[in-house]
Amino acid sequence: MNLLTLVLGIPLAGFLILLVLPKENYELIRRIALLVSVTAFFLSLGLVSPVWQAAPGDYALEVDAPWITTLRIHYHAGIDGISLWLVLLSTFLTPVCVLISWRSIASKVKGFFAFLLLLEFGLIGVFVSLDLFLFYVFWEVSLVPMYFLIGVWGHERRIYAAVKFFLYTMVGSLLMLVGIIWLYNRTGTFDLPAILGMISDGRLNLTHAEQIPLFLAFFLAFAIKVPIFPLHTWLPDAHVEAPSAGSVMLASVMLKMGTYGLVRFCLPLFPLASRACAPWIITLAIIGIIYGALVAMVQPNMKKLVAYSSVSHLGFVVLGVFSFTQIGMDGAVYQMLNHGVSTGALFVLVGYMYDRRHSLEIADYGGVATVAPWLSTAFMITMLASIGLPTLNNFIGEYLVLQGAAQENFTWAVFAAIGVILSACYMLWLYQRVFFGDTPEAVASHMSDLRIREMAAMVPLIVLMVWMGMASQTFLPSIGASTAAVIERTEAVKEIRVESGASLLAKVKEIWHAR
């Protein structure tokens, strides 16, 4: 069996196994979920070598088998330097989520871990799909378990948050489906490499008038998932109400479905529209960077603070993608991974604190360092990684994005750098209020230091933060080989790039009248 198919199939097999187990046997359910997720992770490590050995721009371990022959839908999957690391991020974080939920999830345990494995299956599928319809199926599959993880195992306002998350994502998904169907009617295939080949050799020549609505159909689906300002309002509610594992998977991996979609689909399929809309999108990204940081600074709730920090950090990813520079694109993809590790670790630690104190309000804490020194140390390292301290992971990604942005427009880099400064402000202030100062009686009596199982989940995350900060060349060469192919597909249309909102509006009017 193809290794990529095996990695994809293991979480699905685990999901099916859990469905037939007796729901009362909590320990067996937890152990099988852990075994399945750890097995998937170690097998996914075998994906690295084939990607490193593949020719630049090619897919490794590609498999193409007919699925629904009447509609020419195939199970077509493959992996390259962009999707590889997102698959590894998914398989790495799933066992972490199993460990942090070992005791905190005490009701409907079977359903929780089954949905967690189904979510992993959907996420891996999104990152390896090379058939547009297959991609859409996995996109929707990942939506369902996250809806239930929030709606069933979330906090007090979980139903509201789950429905809001579902509706936002579904609206974007339907727009993307319309775009996929239009492309199929025009090309007769859902196969992504085949469609890109048609564009390259001139058999598919999409005009400006065709590209802009198609680009927007895909872009809005991905922008909601990132989320890009002002489509972000579902995210804070989802994070605050989700269980810890749900927050980790949502922030670390699910949001990357949006940024991955921008790189994999929007830019290569619609290069004219991508270039034309770039100034508008970069403007929204920079607003999101600064707005997310400013709102995070005044949040009284720890989860909501981290949620708004994600809006800010992922603005850097969008900025790097639409800078259309090699270094900016490399930094954007690397920052997807960095954010997944550091923000995932923040949600793990906030979850540990909630399990002890049963509060997410910053005002309910203080002096935690005196009663939980290991927890405080882990939080400090994660916080420093999040603000981009050199030698830790976020620094490399942010630096590459800023350098790429500066190559195109120095003003973009200046405004984006404000977000880096604000990030240090709100994270350091959070740490000062929670871990220093007087220790309230409620904190002293409820807080305890990290347990062995909690350390087992946290230590690999910290090691990865240091590794990604000190040895980025483990990741960047394979990322660069794949992003170079994306950049190459957009280079041919450089001359149509629109430099201002006014000129973009004029271009849209011209296209409309030309119809």
Coordinates of C-alpha atoms in Angstrom, one line a residue:
M1 CA 0.0 0.0 0.0
N2 CA 1.2 3.5 -0.8
L3 CA 2.6 5.1 2.4
L4 CA 0.7 8.3 2.0
T5 CA -2.6 6.3 1.8
L6 CA -1.6 4.3 4.8
V7 CA -0.9 7.5 6.9
L8 CA -4.3 8.9 5.7
G9 CA -6.1 5.6 6.5
I10 CA -4.8 4.9 10.0
P11 CA -6.9 7.7 11.7
L12 CA -10.0 6.6 9.8
A13 CA -9.4 3.0 10.9
G14 CA -8.9 4.2 14.5
F15 CA -12.2 6.1 14.2
L16 CA -14.1 3.0 13.0
I17 CA -12.5 0.8 15.8
L18 CA -13.6 3.3 18.5
L19 CA -17.1 3.2 17.1
V20 CA -17.5 -0.5 17.9
L21 CA -15.9 -0.4 21.3
P22 CA -18.1 -0.4 24.4
K23 CA -18.5 3.2 25.5
E24 CA -18.0 2.4 29.2
N25 CA -14.4 1.2 28.8
Y26 CA -12.8 4.6 29.1
E27 CA -9.2 3.4 29.5
L28 CA -9.3 1.2 26.5
I29 CA -10.7 4.0 24.4
R30 CA -8.0 6.4 25.5
R31 CA -5.2 3.9 24.9
I32 CA -6.4 2.9 21.4
A33 CA -6.8 6.6 20.5
L34 CA -3.2 7.2 21.7
L35 CA -1.8 4.1 19.9
V36 CA -3.5 5.0 16.6
S37 CA -2.4 8.7 16.7
V38 CA 1.2 7.8 17.7
T39 CA 1.3 5.1 15.0
A40 CA 0.1 7.7 12.4
F41 CA 2.8 10.1 13.5
F42 CA 5.7 7.7 13.3
L43 CA 4.6 6.4 9.9
S44 CA 4.2 10.0 8.7
L45 CA 7.9 10.5 9.4
G46 CA 8.5 8.2 6.5
L47 CA 7.1 10.8 4.1
V48 CA 10.1 13.1 4.6
S49 CA 12.6 11.2 2.6
P50 CA 10.5 10.8 -0.6
V51 CA 9.8 14.6 -0.6
W52 CA 13.4 15.5 -0.1
Q53 CA 14.3 13.1 -3.0
A54 CA 11.6 14.4 -5.4
A55 CA 12.4 16.9 -8.1
P56 CA 11.6 20.5 -7.3
G57 CA 8.0 21.2 -7.9
D58 CA 7.0 17.5 -8.2
Y59 CA 4.8 15.5 -5.9
A60 CA 6.1 12.5 -4.0
L61 CA 4.2 9.3 -3.3
E62 CA 1.6 10.3 -5.8
V63 CA -1.4 8.0 -6.2
D64 CA -4.2 8.3 -8.7
A65 CA -7.1 5.9 -8.7
P66 CA -10.7 6.3 -10.1
W67 CA -13.3 6.9 -7.5
I68 CA -16.6 8.2 -9.1
T69 CA -15.9 7.5 -12.8
T70 CA -19.0 9.0 -14.2
L71 CA -17.9 12.4 -12.9
R72 CA -14.2 11.8 -13.5
I73 CA -13.5 12.1 -9.7
H74 CA -10.3 10.4 -8.6
Y75 CA -8.6 9.6 -5.4
H76 CA -5.6 11.6 -6.5
A77 CA -3.2 12.4 -3.6
G78 CA 0.4 13.5 -3.4
I79 CA 2.7 15.4 -1.1
D80 CA 5.3 18.1 -1.6
G81 CA 7.4 20.5 0.5
I82 CA 4.4 22.6 1.4
S83 CA 1.9 19.9 2.4
L84 CA 4.5 17.5 4.0
W85 CA 5.1 19.7 7.1
L86 CA 1.4 20.4 7.5
V87 CA 0.7 16.7 7.5
L88 CA 3.4 16.1 10.1
L89 CA 2.0 19.0 12.2
S90 CA -1.4 17.2 12.1
T91 CA 0.0 13.8 13.1
F92 CA 2.3 15.3 15.7
L93 CA -0.4 17.3 17.5
T94 CA -3.1 14.6 17.6
P95 CA -1.3 12.4 20.2
V96 CA -0.6 15.7 22.1
C97 CA -4.4 16.3 22.1
V98 CA -5.1 12.8 23.3
L99 CA -2.7 13.2 26.2
I100 CA -4.1 16.6 27.3
S101 CA -7.6 15.2 27.2
W102 CA -6.8 12.0 29.1
R103 CA -8.5 13.2 32.3
S104 CA -10.1 16.5 31.4
I105 CA -12.7 14.8 29.1
A106 CA -14.8 12.7 31.5
S107 CA -18.1 12.4 29.7
K108 CA -18.9 10.9 26.3
V109 CA -15.2 9.8 26.1
K110 CA -15.8 7.4 23.2
G111 CA -17.4 10.1 21.0
F112 CA -14.7 12.7 21.8
F113 CA -11.7 10.5 20.8
A114 CA -13.6 9.2 17.8
F115 CA -14.2 12.7 16.5
L116 CA -10.6 13.7 17.3
L117 CA -9.3 10.9 15.0
L118 CA -11.9 11.7 12.3
L119 CA -10.7 15.3 12.5
E120 CA -7.1 14.1 11.9
F121 CA -8.3 12.1 8.9
G122 CA -10.0 15.1 7.4
L123 CA -7.0 17.4 8.0
I124 CA -4.5 15.0 6.4
G125 CA -6.8 14.6 3.5
V126 CA -7.1 18.3 2.9
F127 CA -3.3 18.6 2.7
V128 CA -2.7 15.7 0.3
S129 CA -5.6 16.0 -2.1
L130 CA -4.8 16.8 -5.7
D131 CA -8.4 16.4 -7.0
L132 CA -10.5 19.5 -6.4
F133 CA -13.6 17.4 -5.5
L134 CA -11.7 15.2 -3.2
F135 CA -10.2 18.3 -1.6
Y136 CA -13.7 19.6 -1.0
V137 CA -14.9 16.4 0.5
F138 CA -12.0 16.4 3.0
W139 CA -12.6 20.1 3.7
E140 CA -16.2 19.3 4.7
V141 CA -15.2 16.1 6.6
S142 CA -12.9 18.2 8.9
L143 CA -15.8 20.6 9.6
V144 CA -18.1 18.0 11.2
P145 CA -15.9 16.7 14.0
M146 CA -14.8 20.2 15.0
Y147 CA -18.4 21.3 15.2
F148 CA -19.2 18.4 17.6
L149 CA -16.0 18.9 19.6
I150 CA -17.0 22.5 20.3
G151 CA -20.8 21.9 20.6
V152 CA -20.7 18.8 22.9
W153 CA -17.6 19.1 24.9
G154 CA -17.2 22.9 25.0
H155 CA -18.0 25.4 27.7
E156 CA -21.1 27.4 28.7
R157 CA -21.8 29.1 25.3
R158 CA -20.7 26.1 23.2
I159 CA -23.8 25.8 21.1
Y160 CA -23.6 29.4 20.0
A161 CA -19.9 29.1 19.2
A162 CA -20.3 25.8 17.3
V163 CA -23.2 27.1 15.2
K164 CA -21.4 30.3 14.4
F165 CA -18.2 28.4 13.4
F166 CA -20.3 26.0 11.2
L167 CA -22.3 28.7 9.4
Y168 CA -19.2 30.9 8.7
T169 CA -17.3 27.9 7.3
M170 CA -20.3 26.5 5.4
V171 CA -20.9 29.8 3.6
G172 CA -17.3 29.8 2.4
S173 CA -17.4 26.2 1.5
L174 CA -20.4 26.7 -0.8
L175 CA -18.7 29.5 -2.6
M176 CA -15.7 27.3 -3.2
L177 CA -17.9 24.5 -4.4
V178 CA -19.5 26.8 -7.0
G179 CA -16.0 27.7 -8.2
I180 CA -14.9 24.0 -8.4
I181 CA -18.0 23.1 -10.4
W182 CA -17.4 26.0 -12.8
L183 CA -13.8 24.9 -13.4
Y184 CA -15.0 21.3 -14.0
N185 CA -17.6 22.5 -16.6
R186 CA -14.8 24.5 -18.3
T187 CA -12.1 21.8 -18.2
G188 CA -13.9 18.5 -17.9
T189 CA -11.7 17.4 -14.9
F190 CA -11.3 18.0 -11.2
D191 CA -7.6 17.1 -11.4
L192 CA -5.5 20.0 -10.1
P193 CA -2.2 19.1 -11.9
A194 CA -4.2 18.6 -15.1
I195 CA -5.9 22.0 -14.8
L196 CA -2.5 23.7 -14.1
G197 CA -1.1 21.9 -17.1
M198 CA -3.9 23.3 -19.3
I199 CA -3.1 26.8 -18.0
S200 CA 0.6 26.4 -18.6
D201 CA 0.3 25.2 -22.2
G202 CA -2.5 27.6 -23.1
R203 CA -5.3 25.1 -23.4
L204 CA -7.1 26.9 -20.6
N205 CA -6.9 30.7 -20.9
L206 CA -9.0 32.3 -18.2
T207 CA -9.7 35.9 -18.9
H208 CA -9.7 38.7 -16.3
A209 CA -13.5 38.6 -16.2
E210 CA -13.5 34.9 -15.5
Q211 CA -10.6 34.8 -13.0
I212 CA -11.8 37.5 -10.6
P213 CA -15.1 35.9 -9.6
L214 CA -13.5 32.5 -9.5
F215 CA -10.6 33.8 -7.4
L216 CA -13.1 35.4 -5.0
A217 CA -15.1 32.2 -4.6
F218 CA -12.0 30.3 -3.5
F219 CA -10.4 33.2 -1.6
L220 CA -13.5 33.9 0.6
A221 CA -13.6 30.3 1.6
F222 CA -10.0 30.3 2.6
A223 CA -10.1 33.9 4.1
I224 CA -12.9 32.8 6.5
K225 CA -10.9 29.8 7.6
V226 CA -7.6 31.7 8.1
P227 CA -9.3 34.0 9.3
I228 CA -8.5 37.3 7.6
F229 CA -9.8 40.5 9.0
P230 CA -12.8 41.3 9.0
L231 CA -14.0 37.7 8.6
H232 CA -12.5 36.7 12.0
T233 CA -15.4 37.2 14.4
W234 CA -16.2 33.5 14.7
L235 CA -12.7 32.6 15.9
P236 CA -12.6 34.1 19.4
D237 CA -15.9 32.5 20.3
A238 CA -14.9 29.1 19.0
H239 CA -11.6 29.2 20.9
V240 CA -13.1 30.3 24.2
E241 CA -15.8 27.7 24.2
A242 CA -13.9 24.8 22.7
P243 CA -12.2 22.1 24.9
S244 CA -8.4 22.4 25.1
A245 CA -7.8 19.8 22.4
G246 CA -10.3 21.5 20.1
S247 CA -8.5 24.8 20.6
V248 CA -5.2 23.2 19.8
M249 CA -6.3 21.5 16.6
L250 CA -8.3 24.6 15.5
A251 CA -5.5 27.1 16.0
S252 CA -2.6 24.8 15.0
V253 CA -3.9 23.0 12.0
M254 CA -7.5 23.9 10.9
L255 CA -6.6 27.6 10.4
K256 CA -3.8 26.5 8.1
M257 CA -6.3 24.9 5.8
G258 CA -7.1 28.5 4.7
T259 CA -3.5 29.6 4.2
Y260 CA -2.6 26.4 2.5
G261 CA -5.6 26.9 0.1
L262 CA -4.3 30.3 -0.8
V263 CA -0.9 28.9 -1.8
R264 CA -2.1 25.6 -3.4
F265 CA -5.1 26.9 -5.3
C266 CA -5.7 30.6 -5.4
L267 CA -2.3 31.7 -6.7
P268 CA -1.5 29.0 -9.3
L269 CA -5.1 28.7 -10.6
F270 CA -5.9 32.4 -10.8
P271 CA -2.6 34.3 -11.2
L272 CA -4.1 37.4 -12.9
A273 CA -6.7 37.9 -10.2
S274 CA -4.2 37.1 -7.4
R275 CA -1.9 39.8 -8.6
A276 CA -4.7 42.3 -9.2
C277 CA -6.2 41.7 -5.7
A278 CA -2.9 41.5 -3.8
P279 CA -2.8 45.2 -2.7
W280 CA -6.3 44.9 -1.2
I281 CA -5.6 41.6 0.5
I282 CA -2.2 42.9 1.9
T283 CA -4.0 45.9 3.3
L284 CA -6.5 43.6 5.1
A285 CA -3.6 41.4 6.3
I286 CA -1.7 44.4 7.8
I287 CA -4.9 45.7 9.4
G288 CA -5.4 42.3 10.9
I289 CA -1.9 42.2 12.2
I290 CA -2.3 45.5 14.1
Y291 CA -5.9 45.1 15.0
G292 CA -5.5 41.6 16.3
A293 CA -2.6 42.7 18.5
L294 CA -4.4 45.7 19.9
V295 CA -7.5 43.8 20.7
A296 CA -5.4 41.0 22.3
M297 CA -3.8 43.6 24.5
V298 CA -7.1 44.5 26.3
Q299 CA -8.6 41.0 26.6
P300 CA -9.4 39.8 30.1
N301 CA -9.7 36.2 29.0
M302 CA -6.6 34.1 28.3
K303 CA -8.1 32.0 25.5
K304 CA -9.5 35.1 23.8
L305 CA -6.2 36.8 24.0
V306 CA -4.5 33.9 22.3
A307 CA -7.3 33.8 19.7
Y308 CA -6.8 37.4 18.7
S309 CA -3.0 36.9 18.7
S310 CA -3.7 34.2 16.0
V311 CA -5.5 36.8 13.9
S312 CA -2.4 39.0 14.1
H313 CA 0.1 36.2 13.5
L314 CA -1.7 34.7 10.5
G315 CA -1.8 38.2 9.0
F316 CA 2.0 37.7 8.5
V317 CA 1.3 34.5 6.6
V318 CA -1.1 36.2 4.3
L319 CA 1.3 39.1 3.8
G320 CA 4.1 36.7 2.9
V321 CA 1.9 34.8 0.4
F322 CA 0.8 37.9 -1.5
S323 CA 4.2 39.5 -1.5
F324 CA 4.9 37.2 -4.5
T325 CA 8.5 36.9 -3.4
Q326 CA 10.4 33.7 -2.9
I327 CA 11.6 34.6 0.5
G328 CA 8.2 36.0 1.6
M329 CA 6.4 32.8 0.4
D330 CA 9.0 30.6 2.2
G331 CA 8.5 32.6 5.4
A332 CA 4.7 32.4 5.1
V333 CA 4.7 28.6 4.8
Y334 CA 7.3 28.3 7.6
Q335 CA 5.2 30.7 9.8
M336 CA 2.2 28.3 9.3
L337 CA 4.3 25.7 11.1
N338 CA 5.7 28.0 13.7
H339 CA 2.3 29.3 14.6
G340 CA 0.9 25.8 14.8
V341 CA 3.6 24.8 17.3
S342 CA 3.8 27.9 19.5
T343 CA 0.1 28.8 19.6
G344 CA -0.8 25.1 20.1
A345 CA 1.5 25.0 23.0
L346 CA -0.1 28.2 24.5
F347 CA -3.5 26.5 24.3
V348 CA -2.2 23.4 25.9
L349 CA -0.8 25.4 28.9
V350 CA -3.9 27.5 29.2
G351 CA -5.9 24.3 29.3
Y352 CA -3.7 22.9 32.1
M353 CA -4.4 26.1 34.1
Y354 CA -8.1 25.9 33.4
D355 CA -8.2 22.2 34.6
R356 CA -6.8 23.4 37.9
R357 CA -8.4 26.8 38.5
H358 CA -11.6 26.4 36.3
S359 CA -11.2 29.9 35.1
L360 CA -9.9 31.6 32.0
E361 CA -10.0 35.1 33.4
I362 CA -6.6 36.7 33.8
A363 CA -7.8 38.5 37.0
D364 CA -8.3 35.2 38.7
Y365 CA -4.6 34.4 38.6
G366 CA -1.4 35.8 40.0
G367 CA 1.8 34.4 41.5
V368 CA 1.5 31.1 39.7
A369 CA 5.3 30.9 39.4
T370 CA 5.6 30.4 43.1
V371 CA 3.4 27.3 43.2
A372 CA 4.0 25.9 39.7
P373 CA 7.6 26.6 38.6
W374 CA 7.7 24.0 35.7
L375 CA 4.4 25.3 34.4
S376 CA 5.7 28.8 34.6
T377 CA 8.9 27.9 32.8
A378 CA 7.1 26.1 30.0
F379 CA 4.8 29.1 29.6
M380 CA 7.7 31.5 29.5
I381 CA 9.5 29.6 26.7
T382 CA 6.3 29.3 24.7
M383 CA 5.5 33.0 25.2
L384 CA 9.0 34.0 24.1
A385 CA 8.6 31.8 21.0
S386 CA 5.3 33.4 20.2
I387 CA 6.7 36.9 20.3
G388 CA 9.6 35.9 18.0
L389 CA 12.6 35.8 20.2
P390 CA 15.8 34.9 18.2
T391 CA 16.8 31.2 18.5
L392 CA 13.1 30.2 18.9
N393 CA 10.8 29.3 16.0
N394 CA 8.6 32.3 15.2
F395 CA 11.6 34.6 14.7
I396 CA 12.7 32.9 11.4
G397 CA 9.2 33.0 9.8
E398 CA 8.5 36.6 10.8
Y399 CA 11.9 37.7 9.6
L400 CA 11.5 36.1 6.2
V401 CA 8.0 37.5 5.7
L402 CA 9.1 41.0 6.6
Q403 CA 12.1 40.8 4.3
G404 CA 9.9 39.5 1.5
A405 CA 7.4 42.3 2.1
A406 CA 10.2 44.9 2.1
Q407 CA 11.4 43.7 -1.3
E408 CA 8.1 44.6 -2.8
N409 CA 7.0 47.6 -0.7
F410 CA 9.0 48.8 2.3
T411 CA 5.9 50.5 3.8
W412 CA 4.2 47.1 4.1
A413 CA 7.1 45.8 6.2
V414 CA 7.1 48.9 8.5
F415 CA 3.4 48.6 9.3
A416 CA 3.7 44.8 9.8
A417 CA 6.6 45.2 12.2
I418 CA 4.3 47.2 14.5
G419 CA 2.5 43.9 15.1
V420 CA 5.8 42.3 16.2
I421 CA 6.3 45.0 18.8
L422 CA 2.6 44.8 20.0
S423 CA 2.9 41.0 20.3
A424 CA 5.8 41.4 22.8
C425 CA 3.6 43.9 24.7
Y426 CA 0.5 41.8 25.2
M427 CA 2.4 38.5 25.8
L428 CA 4.8 40.0 28.4
W429 CA 1.9 41.7 30.1
L430 CA -0.1 38.5 30.2
Y431 CA 2.8 36.6 31.7
Q432 CA 3.4 39.4 34.3
R433 CA -0.2 39.4 35.5
V434 CA -0.6 35.6 35.6
F435 CA 2.7 34.3 36.9
F436 CA 4.1 37.2 39.0
G437 CA 2.8 39.2 41.9
D438 CA 0.9 38.1 45.0
T439 CA -0.6 34.6 45.0
P440 CA -4.3 34.6 45.8
E441 CA -5.5 31.9 48.1
A442 CA -7.6 30.3 45.4
V443 CA -4.5 30.0 43.2
A444 CA -2.4 28.6 46.0
S445 CA -5.0 26.0 46.9
H446 CA -5.9 24.9 43.4
M447 CA -2.7 25.3 41.3
S448 CA -0.2 22.4 41.1
D449 CA 2.8 21.9 38.9
L450 CA 2.9 19.8 35.7
R451 CA 2.3 16.1 36.0
I452 CA 4.2 13.4 34.1
R453 CA 1.5 13.0 31.4
E454 CA 1.3 16.8 31.0
M455 CA 5.1 17.0 30.6
A456 CA 5.0 14.2 28.1
A457 CA 2.7 16.4 25.9
M458 CA 4.6 19.6 26.5
V459 CA 8.2 18.7 26.2
P460 CA 8.1 17.7 22.5
L461 CA 6.5 21.0 21.7
I462 CA 9.2 23.0 23.5
V463 CA 11.9 20.9 21.8
L464 CA 10.3 21.6 18.4
M465 CA 10.2 25.4 19.1
V466 CA 14.0 25.3 19.8
W467 CA 14.7 23.0 16.8
M468 CA 12.7 25.1 14.4
G469 CA 14.5 28.2 15.6
M470 CA 18.0 26.8 15.6
A471 CA 17.8 24.4 12.6
S472 CA 15.4 26.0 10.1
Q473 CA 17.4 24.4 7.2
T474 CA 15.7 21.1 8.2
F475 CA 12.5 22.6 6.7
L476 CA 13.2 25.5 4.4
P477 CA 14.9 23.7 1.4
S478 CA 11.9 21.5 0.8
I479 CA 9.5 24.4 1.4
G480 CA 11.5 26.6 -1.0
A481 CA 11.5 24.0 -3.8
S482 CA 7.7 23.8 -3.8
T483 CA 7.0 27.6 -3.3
A484 CA 9.3 28.3 -6.2
A485 CA 6.9 26.5 -8.5
V486 CA 4.0 28.6 -7.2
I487 CA 6.0 31.8 -7.7
E488 CA 6.9 30.7 -11.3
R489 CA 3.3 30.3 -12.2
T490 CA 2.5 33.9 -11.2
E491 CA 5.6 35.5 -12.7
A492 CA 4.3 35.5 -16.2
V493 CA 1.5 37.9 -15.3
K494 CA 3.6 40.4 -13.3
E495 CA 2.9 43.2 -15.7
I496 CA -0.8 43.2 -14.8
R497 CA -0.2 43.8 -11.1
V498 CA -2.4 46.6 -9.8
E499 CA -0.7 48.9 -7.4
S500 CA -3.6 50.8 -5.8
G501 CA -7.2 50.4 -4.9
A502 CA -8.2 53.0 -7.5
S503 CA -6.5 51.2 -10.3
L504 CA -8.0 47.9 -9.2
L505 CA -11.5 49.5 -9.3
A506 CA -10.8 50.8 -12.8
K507 CA -9.6 47.3 -13.9
V508 CA -12.8 45.7 -12.5
K509 CA -15.0 48.3 -14.3
E510 CA -13.0 47.7 -17.5
I511 CA -13.6 43.9 -17.2
W512 CA -17.3 44.4 -16.4
H513 CA -17.9 46.6 -19.5
A514 CA -15.9 44.3 -21.7
R515 CA -18.5 41.6 -21.0

